[in-house]
Amino acid sequence: MRIPTSFARPASRRRAWLLPLLLGAALVVLGLAPPPPARAQQQQQQRQDRGQANQSPFPRPSEALLRELEGVYKDLHANPELANQEVRTAKIAADWLRRQGYEVTEKVGGTGVVGILRNGQGATVLLRADMDALDMKEDTGLPYASKKQVKEPNGASTFVAHSCGHDMHVTWLMGVTRMLAENRKNWKGTVMAVFQPAEEIGSGARAMLDDGMVKRFPKPDVVMGQHVLPLRAGQIGTRVGLLLSMSDSLEVTLFGRGGHGSSPEKTIDPVVMAAASVMRLQTIVSREVGITQGAVVSVGAVQAGSSGNIIPSESTLRLNIRTFDEDVRKTVLGSIRRIIDAEATASNAPKPPAYKEGTRFPPTYNDETATPKVVSALKARLGDDQVTQIVPASASEDFSWFARAWDVPAVYWAVGGTDPKLFDRLQREGRANEIPSNHSPQFAPVITPTLGRGIEAMLAAASPWLAP
């Protein structure tokens, strides 16, 4: 074997070179000299971690708990349930709460679960997680990906997937409730854990409130929630004031006169009517909404006909509208009706379009006093560089109905779930729009560090009220 020239030295020189190395190693062992750079960095990070943890009344989730919750998450992900059908998920949450010593009430507003943990005098904090999944097919390739199909009310079969991340939300809150129960000596007050159904269709929070939540449970001092979003995994994003937009859903039926595809002159074609309406609706945002005013008009479904040689008698459009301002909302909704009515008139439709209003989501506002307290607690726990201010998003939530019902402050924030390497690469390449987002068939948060970070974030956010 050839010896590298850098080590081929006379014995006396080798000994001279070796003595300082041995002395340095001895000093490191005795703690009298700095350790190697890599180890020094590791120890510095550990000291920072201990320092941040010491600023919170709650320790970090243990590896054992995270492993247990990872199993729960994978099970929930593989077994999603649609809105108002979250029976299995609700039972998992309710059984978990009972094992931690919570007072549990099931079937609130249908499948909702409320757990109360009383721990002396102090503030009451409502912590909320939504449970429902989406009627879509998952395409993540994960070993625990959902392959589930269910029957819809009309008899049709549909795939179901947790492509919005609510399975992570449920798992987060389960972890938080365990840690609150195991660390009672470190806080005082009352915790209300709410596992909410039917967020995706905008009816779950209202259903729970309509089922008497305000009268049946303690009034919270603050309402809190969080959502996994396509930020860099572990990053926290929030802001004071407007955070999420309003949302309106609309179903429009257009009427024509059906007939044979070979004789279109004898018909009034509702497919053409629908196509013309879809194209013209795109001009609302580009030509009727100012550049400083936000709005989104999406036609998510166009349904008509059954065969290529049959002109149907009806077509259906399903729309979703997002706005930040009530005046803009009224303008957009009015323009939608004006355009569709005009297209029907231009097509000589036998009767005017029929409009069916769907669920409406309120805007999500973060309280001006409570939010800075949450942000300070998050930064103290996680580090300043891990908590960022984000711009208002055109996503919508029914979370704020709880705060409105009790007339108390609300704080909502985002937790990043995108693989850091993927996030950094796509950002660097100017392809950030290709990061899979919520409701994409490719969306699924990476479990580490997303799972642990969400638990820590919610515990930190609640600390100013539970352990002031």
XYZ file of C-alpha atoms in Angstrom:
468
model
C 0.000 0.000 0.000
C 1.328 3.401 -0.972
C 1.516 5.895 1.891
C 0.434 9.447 1.037
C 3.429 11.784 0.943
C 1.856 14.111 3.498
C 2.118 11.356 6.103
C 5.472 9.906 5.013
C 7.661 11.703 7.517
C 10.620 10.695 9.686
C 9.684 9.182 13.072
C 10.872 12.241 14.982
C 8.754 14.547 12.837
C 5.744 12.215 13.157
C 6.027 12.334 16.941
C 6.359 16.106 16.880
C 3.251 16.363 14.772
C 1.325 13.857 16.915
C 1.965 15.381 20.339
C -0.093 18.599 19.788
C -2.935 16.526 18.385
C -3.002 14.233 21.415
C -2.758 17.194 23.771
C -5.626 18.931 22.003
C -7.777 15.808 22.189
C -7.070 15.497 25.906
C -8.074 19.106 26.494
C -11.324 18.552 24.598
C -12.098 15.511 26.728
C -11.377 17.496 29.897
C -13.547 20.339 28.651
C -10.599 22.776 28.613
C -10.491 23.349 24.860
C -13.142 23.950 22.208
C -14.493 20.782 20.529
C -14.247 20.212 16.768
C -16.390 22.599 14.667
C -19.169 20.115 13.839
C -19.572 19.085 17.434
C -19.382 22.705 18.571
C -22.223 23.603 16.248
C -24.254 20.662 17.512
C -23.709 21.642 21.130
C -24.563 25.266 20.379
C -27.817 24.168 18.736
C -28.612 21.978 21.741
C -28.024 24.930 24.077
C -30.283 27.098 21.923
C -32.937 24.397 21.925
C -32.761 24.105 25.717
C -32.913 27.877 26.068
C -35.981 28.158 23.863
C -37.668 25.230 25.580
C -37.001 26.801 28.973
C -38.937 29.882 27.873
C -42.081 27.753 27.565
C -43.979 25.935 30.304
C -44.131 22.882 28.032
C -41.268 20.588 27.009
C -40.757 19.462 23.456
C -42.779 16.419 22.356
C -40.861 13.264 23.175
C -39.649 10.951 20.428
C -42.000 8.292 21.774
C -45.003 10.592 21.458
C -43.998 11.680 17.952
C -43.652 8.047 16.856
C -47.076 7.256 18.282
C -48.639 10.276 16.594
C -46.938 9.462 13.293
C -48.792 6.154 13.352
C -52.050 7.983 14.078
C -51.408 10.427 11.234
C -50.675 7.714 8.684
C -53.830 5.878 9.711
C -55.961 9.014 9.368
C -54.355 9.817 6.017
C -55.123 6.359 4.656
C -58.700 6.445 5.961
C -60.138 9.881 5.082
C -63.807 10.752 5.566
C -65.928 13.333 3.757
C -67.718 16.229 5.447
C -70.313 15.129 8.017
C -69.149 11.520 7.651
C -66.168 11.783 10.037
C -67.460 9.036 12.348
C -64.227 7.035 12.559
C -62.026 10.118 12.929
C -64.292 11.553 15.624
C -64.148 8.310 17.604
C -60.346 8.265 17.450
C -60.266 11.840 18.781
C -62.890 11.215 21.482
C -61.237 8.024 22.749
C -57.871 9.805 22.856
C -59.290 12.702 24.890
C -60.913 10.359 27.400
C -57.611 8.580 27.967
C -56.046 11.970 28.810
C -58.748 12.782 31.379
C -60.845 15.250 29.353
C -64.603 15.698 29.693
C -65.762 14.565 26.247
C -68.929 15.449 24.372
C -69.513 13.710 21.047
C -71.881 14.295 18.120
C -71.838 18.075 18.500
C -73.259 19.456 15.269
C -73.249 15.970 13.796
C -69.806 14.418 14.203
C -68.046 17.164 16.154
C -66.136 16.405 19.353
C -65.475 18.791 22.261
C -63.031 17.948 25.044
C -62.751 20.043 28.218
C -59.778 19.932 30.579
C -60.196 22.055 33.719
C -57.051 22.872 35.631
C -57.827 25.507 38.237
C -58.561 29.198 37.913
C -57.419 30.942 34.781
C -58.255 31.721 31.186
C -60.204 29.447 28.863
C -58.574 28.690 25.514
C -60.368 27.080 22.577
C -58.073 25.051 20.291
C -59.637 23.868 17.044
C -58.827 21.237 14.416
C -60.959 20.298 11.386
C -61.437 16.646 10.428
C -62.961 16.262 6.947
C -61.322 15.233 3.679
C -61.967 15.965 -0.019
C -63.773 14.075 -2.759
C -60.724 13.623 -4.973
C -58.062 11.056 -5.843
C -54.669 11.228 -4.159
C -51.553 11.032 -6.334
C -48.664 11.325 -3.879
C -47.224 7.831 -4.243
C -46.877 7.568 -0.466
C -47.048 4.071 1.050
C -49.902 5.299 3.264
C -51.746 7.141 0.476
C -55.522 6.939 0.465
C -57.116 4.465 -1.924
C -60.552 4.932 -0.388
C -63.737 5.290 -2.428
C -67.224 6.021 -1.099
C -70.718 6.425 -2.469
C -72.056 9.955 -2.772
C -75.741 10.740 -2.021
C -76.545 10.514 -5.737
C -75.131 6.988 -5.863
C -71.961 7.860 -7.747
C -68.613 6.600 -6.476
C -65.857 9.045 -5.571
C -62.312 8.837 -4.272
C -61.553 10.483 -0.929
C -58.235 12.049 0.090
C -56.800 14.222 2.845
C -55.379 16.606 0.250
C -55.949 19.662 2.431
C -54.045 18.462 5.495
C -56.853 18.111 8.024
C -55.407 14.755 9.101
C -52.312 16.649 10.245
C -54.528 19.152 12.086
C -56.257 16.354 14.008
C -52.918 14.767 14.895
C -51.500 18.102 16.043
C -54.393 18.705 18.427
C -54.166 15.166 19.770
C -50.509 15.790 20.575
C -51.293 19.129 22.204
C -54.045 17.669 24.389
C -51.716 14.904 25.583
C -48.993 17.373 26.528
C -51.427 19.666 28.304
C -52.732 16.734 30.329
C -49.222 15.535 31.220
C -47.973 18.980 32.246
C -50.840 20.261 34.401
C -48.440 21.554 37.037
C -47.113 24.108 34.533
C -50.352 25.894 33.647
C -53.739 26.969 34.976
C -57.113 27.481 33.367
C -59.398 25.549 31.029
C -58.691 24.076 27.617
C -61.461 23.391 25.115
C -60.292 21.062 22.328
C -62.653 21.202 19.348
C -62.510 18.601 16.577
C -64.753 20.147 13.933
C -66.504 18.442 11.008
C -67.345 19.728 7.535
C -64.924 22.614 7.121
C -64.536 21.921 3.413
C -68.188 22.676 2.731
C -68.292 25.561 5.203
C -71.012 24.201 7.444
C -69.213 22.451 10.302
C -68.531 25.358 12.646
C -72.045 26.738 12.221
C -73.530 23.274 12.800
C -71.669 22.940 16.105
C -72.764 26.420 17.161
C -76.349 25.712 16.114
C -76.153 22.653 18.365
C -75.759 24.920 21.382
C -72.000 25.256 21.828
C -72.267 28.746 23.302
C -74.645 27.566 26.041
C -73.216 24.077 26.560
C -69.529 24.914 26.989
C -67.408 27.559 28.774
C -66.892 30.891 27.063
C -63.308 31.031 25.761
C -61.059 34.029 26.268
C -59.400 33.361 22.913
C -59.980 31.028 19.945
C -56.974 29.520 18.150
C -56.356 27.411 15.073
C -53.632 26.522 12.597
C -53.401 25.109 9.071
C -50.666 23.252 7.228
C -49.751 25.157 4.055
C -47.082 24.852 1.320
C -44.511 26.931 3.199
C -41.083 25.512 4.030
C -41.643 22.696 6.533
C -41.658 24.015 10.084
C -41.980 27.681 9.106
C -44.764 29.624 10.828
C -46.643 32.371 8.991
C -49.314 34.755 10.246
C -50.275 38.430 10.406
C -52.395 40.890 12.377
C -55.744 41.736 10.808
C -57.115 40.231 7.606
C -55.554 36.823 6.949
C -57.998 34.841 4.782
C -60.643 35.923 2.300
C -64.394 35.570 2.218
C -65.784 32.806 0.022
C -69.096 32.285 -1.765
C -70.263 29.221 -3.660
C -72.846 29.433 -6.436
C -74.582 26.854 -8.617
C -76.199 28.097 -11.826
C -78.525 26.102 -14.073
C -78.848 27.262 -17.690
C -81.897 26.210 -19.679
C -82.050 25.397 -23.370
C -84.064 23.226 -25.762
C -82.667 19.780 -26.362
C -82.541 17.874 -29.611
C -80.490 15.829 -32.045
C -76.869 16.800 -32.548
C -77.397 16.703 -36.319
C -80.018 19.467 -36.185
C -78.684 22.202 -33.882
C -80.909 24.789 -35.583
C -83.901 23.145 -33.920
C -82.370 23.504 -30.467
C -81.185 26.119 -28.009
C -77.822 24.808 -26.892
C -77.120 25.253 -23.150
C -73.577 23.930 -23.636
C -72.681 26.890 -25.851
C -74.484 29.129 -23.378
C -72.350 27.723 -20.547
C -69.111 27.991 -22.524
C -69.778 31.621 -23.440
C -70.595 32.408 -19.809
C -67.397 30.793 -18.525
C -65.244 32.808 -20.901
C -66.999 36.091 -20.196
C -66.870 35.578 -16.417
C -63.077 35.822 -16.642
C -63.420 39.512 -17.454
C -64.936 40.396 -14.081
C -61.636 40.388 -12.195
C -59.599 41.765 -15.103
C -62.028 44.557 -16.080
C -64.350 45.296 -13.152
C -62.128 44.934 -10.072
C -59.400 47.478 -9.346
C -55.744 46.538 -9.266
C -55.561 47.130 -5.499
C -58.712 45.087 -4.810
C -58.454 41.318 -4.568
C -60.944 38.900 -6.103
C -60.980 35.419 -7.606
C -63.770 33.935 -9.743
C -63.370 30.237 -10.507
C -65.699 27.930 -12.417
C -64.809 24.599 -10.888
C -67.398 22.415 -12.604
C -69.292 22.464 -15.917
C -71.824 19.683 -16.345
C -74.090 19.001 -19.300
C -75.280 16.248 -21.590
C -74.790 12.514 -21.839
C -73.858 11.833 -25.468
C -72.011 13.483 -28.321
C -75.039 13.464 -30.635
C -77.584 14.789 -28.136
C -77.909 18.482 -27.350
C -79.118 18.597 -23.745
C -81.839 20.756 -22.283
C -79.771 22.037 -19.344
C -76.225 22.788 -18.268
C -74.841 23.542 -14.813
C -72.016 25.785 -13.647
C -70.515 25.624 -10.175
C -68.611 28.726 -9.145
C -66.423 29.776 -6.259
C -65.806 33.444 -5.495
C -63.139 34.863 -3.151
C -63.043 38.485 -2.030
C -61.514 40.523 0.793
C -63.944 43.449 0.840
C -67.735 43.400 1.197
C -68.272 46.066 -1.475
C -66.080 44.146 -3.923
C -67.982 40.979 -3.053
C -71.308 42.612 -3.928
C -69.883 43.954 -7.194
C -68.526 40.551 -8.236
C -71.691 38.645 -7.358
C -73.800 41.198 -9.202
C -71.567 41.002 -12.271
C -71.803 37.221 -12.341
C -75.590 37.341 -12.528
C -75.559 40.137 -15.094
C -73.204 38.251 -17.423
C -74.929 34.864 -17.172
C -78.384 36.413 -17.570
C -77.147 38.295 -20.655
C -75.699 35.137 -22.218
C -78.991 33.355 -21.663
C -80.859 36.226 -23.309
C -78.395 36.274 -26.212
C -79.003 32.549 -26.722
C -82.795 33.020 -26.631
C -83.096 30.704 -23.624
C -86.663 29.610 -22.858
C -86.349 30.854 -19.256
C -83.844 32.727 -17.103
C -80.990 30.922 -15.328
C -81.647 29.505 -11.866
C -79.218 30.455 -9.093
C -78.593 28.410 -5.965
C -76.381 29.951 -3.305
C -74.086 27.555 -1.476
C -72.033 27.911 1.669
C -70.422 31.192 2.592
C -67.172 31.554 4.525
C -66.536 34.707 6.552
C -63.205 36.552 6.353
C -60.598 35.423 8.861
C -59.282 38.293 10.978
C -56.508 37.974 13.533
C -57.140 40.057 16.634
C -54.927 43.148 16.944
C -54.180 42.572 20.627
C -54.042 38.778 20.871
C -51.992 38.145 17.711
C -48.833 40.038 18.822
C -48.894 38.019 22.048
C -49.040 34.794 20.042
C -46.271 35.922 17.682
C -43.998 36.833 20.614
C -44.620 33.439 22.213
C -43.940 31.625 18.945
C -40.681 33.493 18.395
C -39.557 32.878 21.977
C -40.227 29.172 21.568
C -39.149 28.545 17.980
C -36.775 31.381 17.145
C -37.281 34.703 15.363
C -36.272 33.303 11.987
C -38.969 30.620 12.146
C -41.923 33.023 12.396
C -42.711 35.249 9.424
C -45.405 37.707 8.398
C -47.383 36.525 5.396
C -49.723 38.397 3.060
C -53.502 37.833 3.115
C -54.430 34.684 1.196
C -57.437 33.973 -1.006
C -58.120 30.774 0.933
C -61.123 30.672 3.262
C -62.027 29.115 6.610
C -65.111 28.777 8.802
C -62.893 28.864 11.919
C -63.793 32.440 12.844
C -67.477 31.598 13.399
C -66.472 30.341 16.855
C -64.907 33.658 17.835
C -67.852 35.573 16.371
C -70.374 33.481 18.311
C -68.714 34.253 21.650
C -67.448 37.709 20.585
C -63.874 36.931 21.617
C -60.461 37.359 19.917
C -59.253 34.836 17.346
C -55.739 34.007 16.155
C -54.961 31.769 13.187
C -51.614 30.877 11.645
C -49.999 28.659 9.011
C -47.453 25.894 9.550
C -45.251 24.949 6.616
C -45.322 21.360 5.437
C -43.238 21.313 2.233
C -40.033 19.268 2.157
C -37.247 21.835 2.763
C -35.015 20.531 -0.047
C -37.876 20.642 -2.562
C -38.994 24.055 -1.337
C -35.510 25.568 -1.523
C -34.788 24.080 -4.957
C -38.017 25.265 -6.562
C -37.615 28.705 -4.990
C -34.055 28.916 -6.276
C -35.148 27.895 -9.778
C -38.020 30.393 -9.845
C -40.601 27.588 -9.892
C -42.320 28.220 -6.556
C -45.753 27.879 -8.197
C -44.961 24.209 -8.818
C -44.868 23.427 -5.095
C -47.912 21.165 -4.500
C -50.534 23.199 -2.681
C -53.611 22.285 -0.679
C -56.265 20.496 -2.758
C -53.635 19.292 -5.220
C -53.585 15.485 -5.687
C -49.837 15.690 -4.956
C -50.227 17.601 -1.675
C -49.071 15.856 1.498
C -46.930 17.447 4.208
C -43.657 15.818 5.217
C -44.150 14.321 8.650
C -40.811 15.560 10.015
C -40.562 18.341 11.142
C -44.180 19.302 10.401
C -45.771 17.107 13.053
C -43.600 18.239 15.940
C -43.587 21.874 14.867
C -47.382 22.098 14.792
C -47.631 20.710 18.322
C -45.020 23.136 19.625
C -46.617 26.071 17.843
C -50.050 25.505 19.360
C -48.640 24.983 22.831
C -46.551 28.146 22.534
C -49.504 30.164 21.221
C -51.701 29.124 24.149
C -49.011 29.859 26.759
C -49.696 33.599 27.212
C -53.182 32.705 28.462
C -52.536 29.384 30.224
C -49.150 30.249 31.771
C -48.841 34.067 31.698
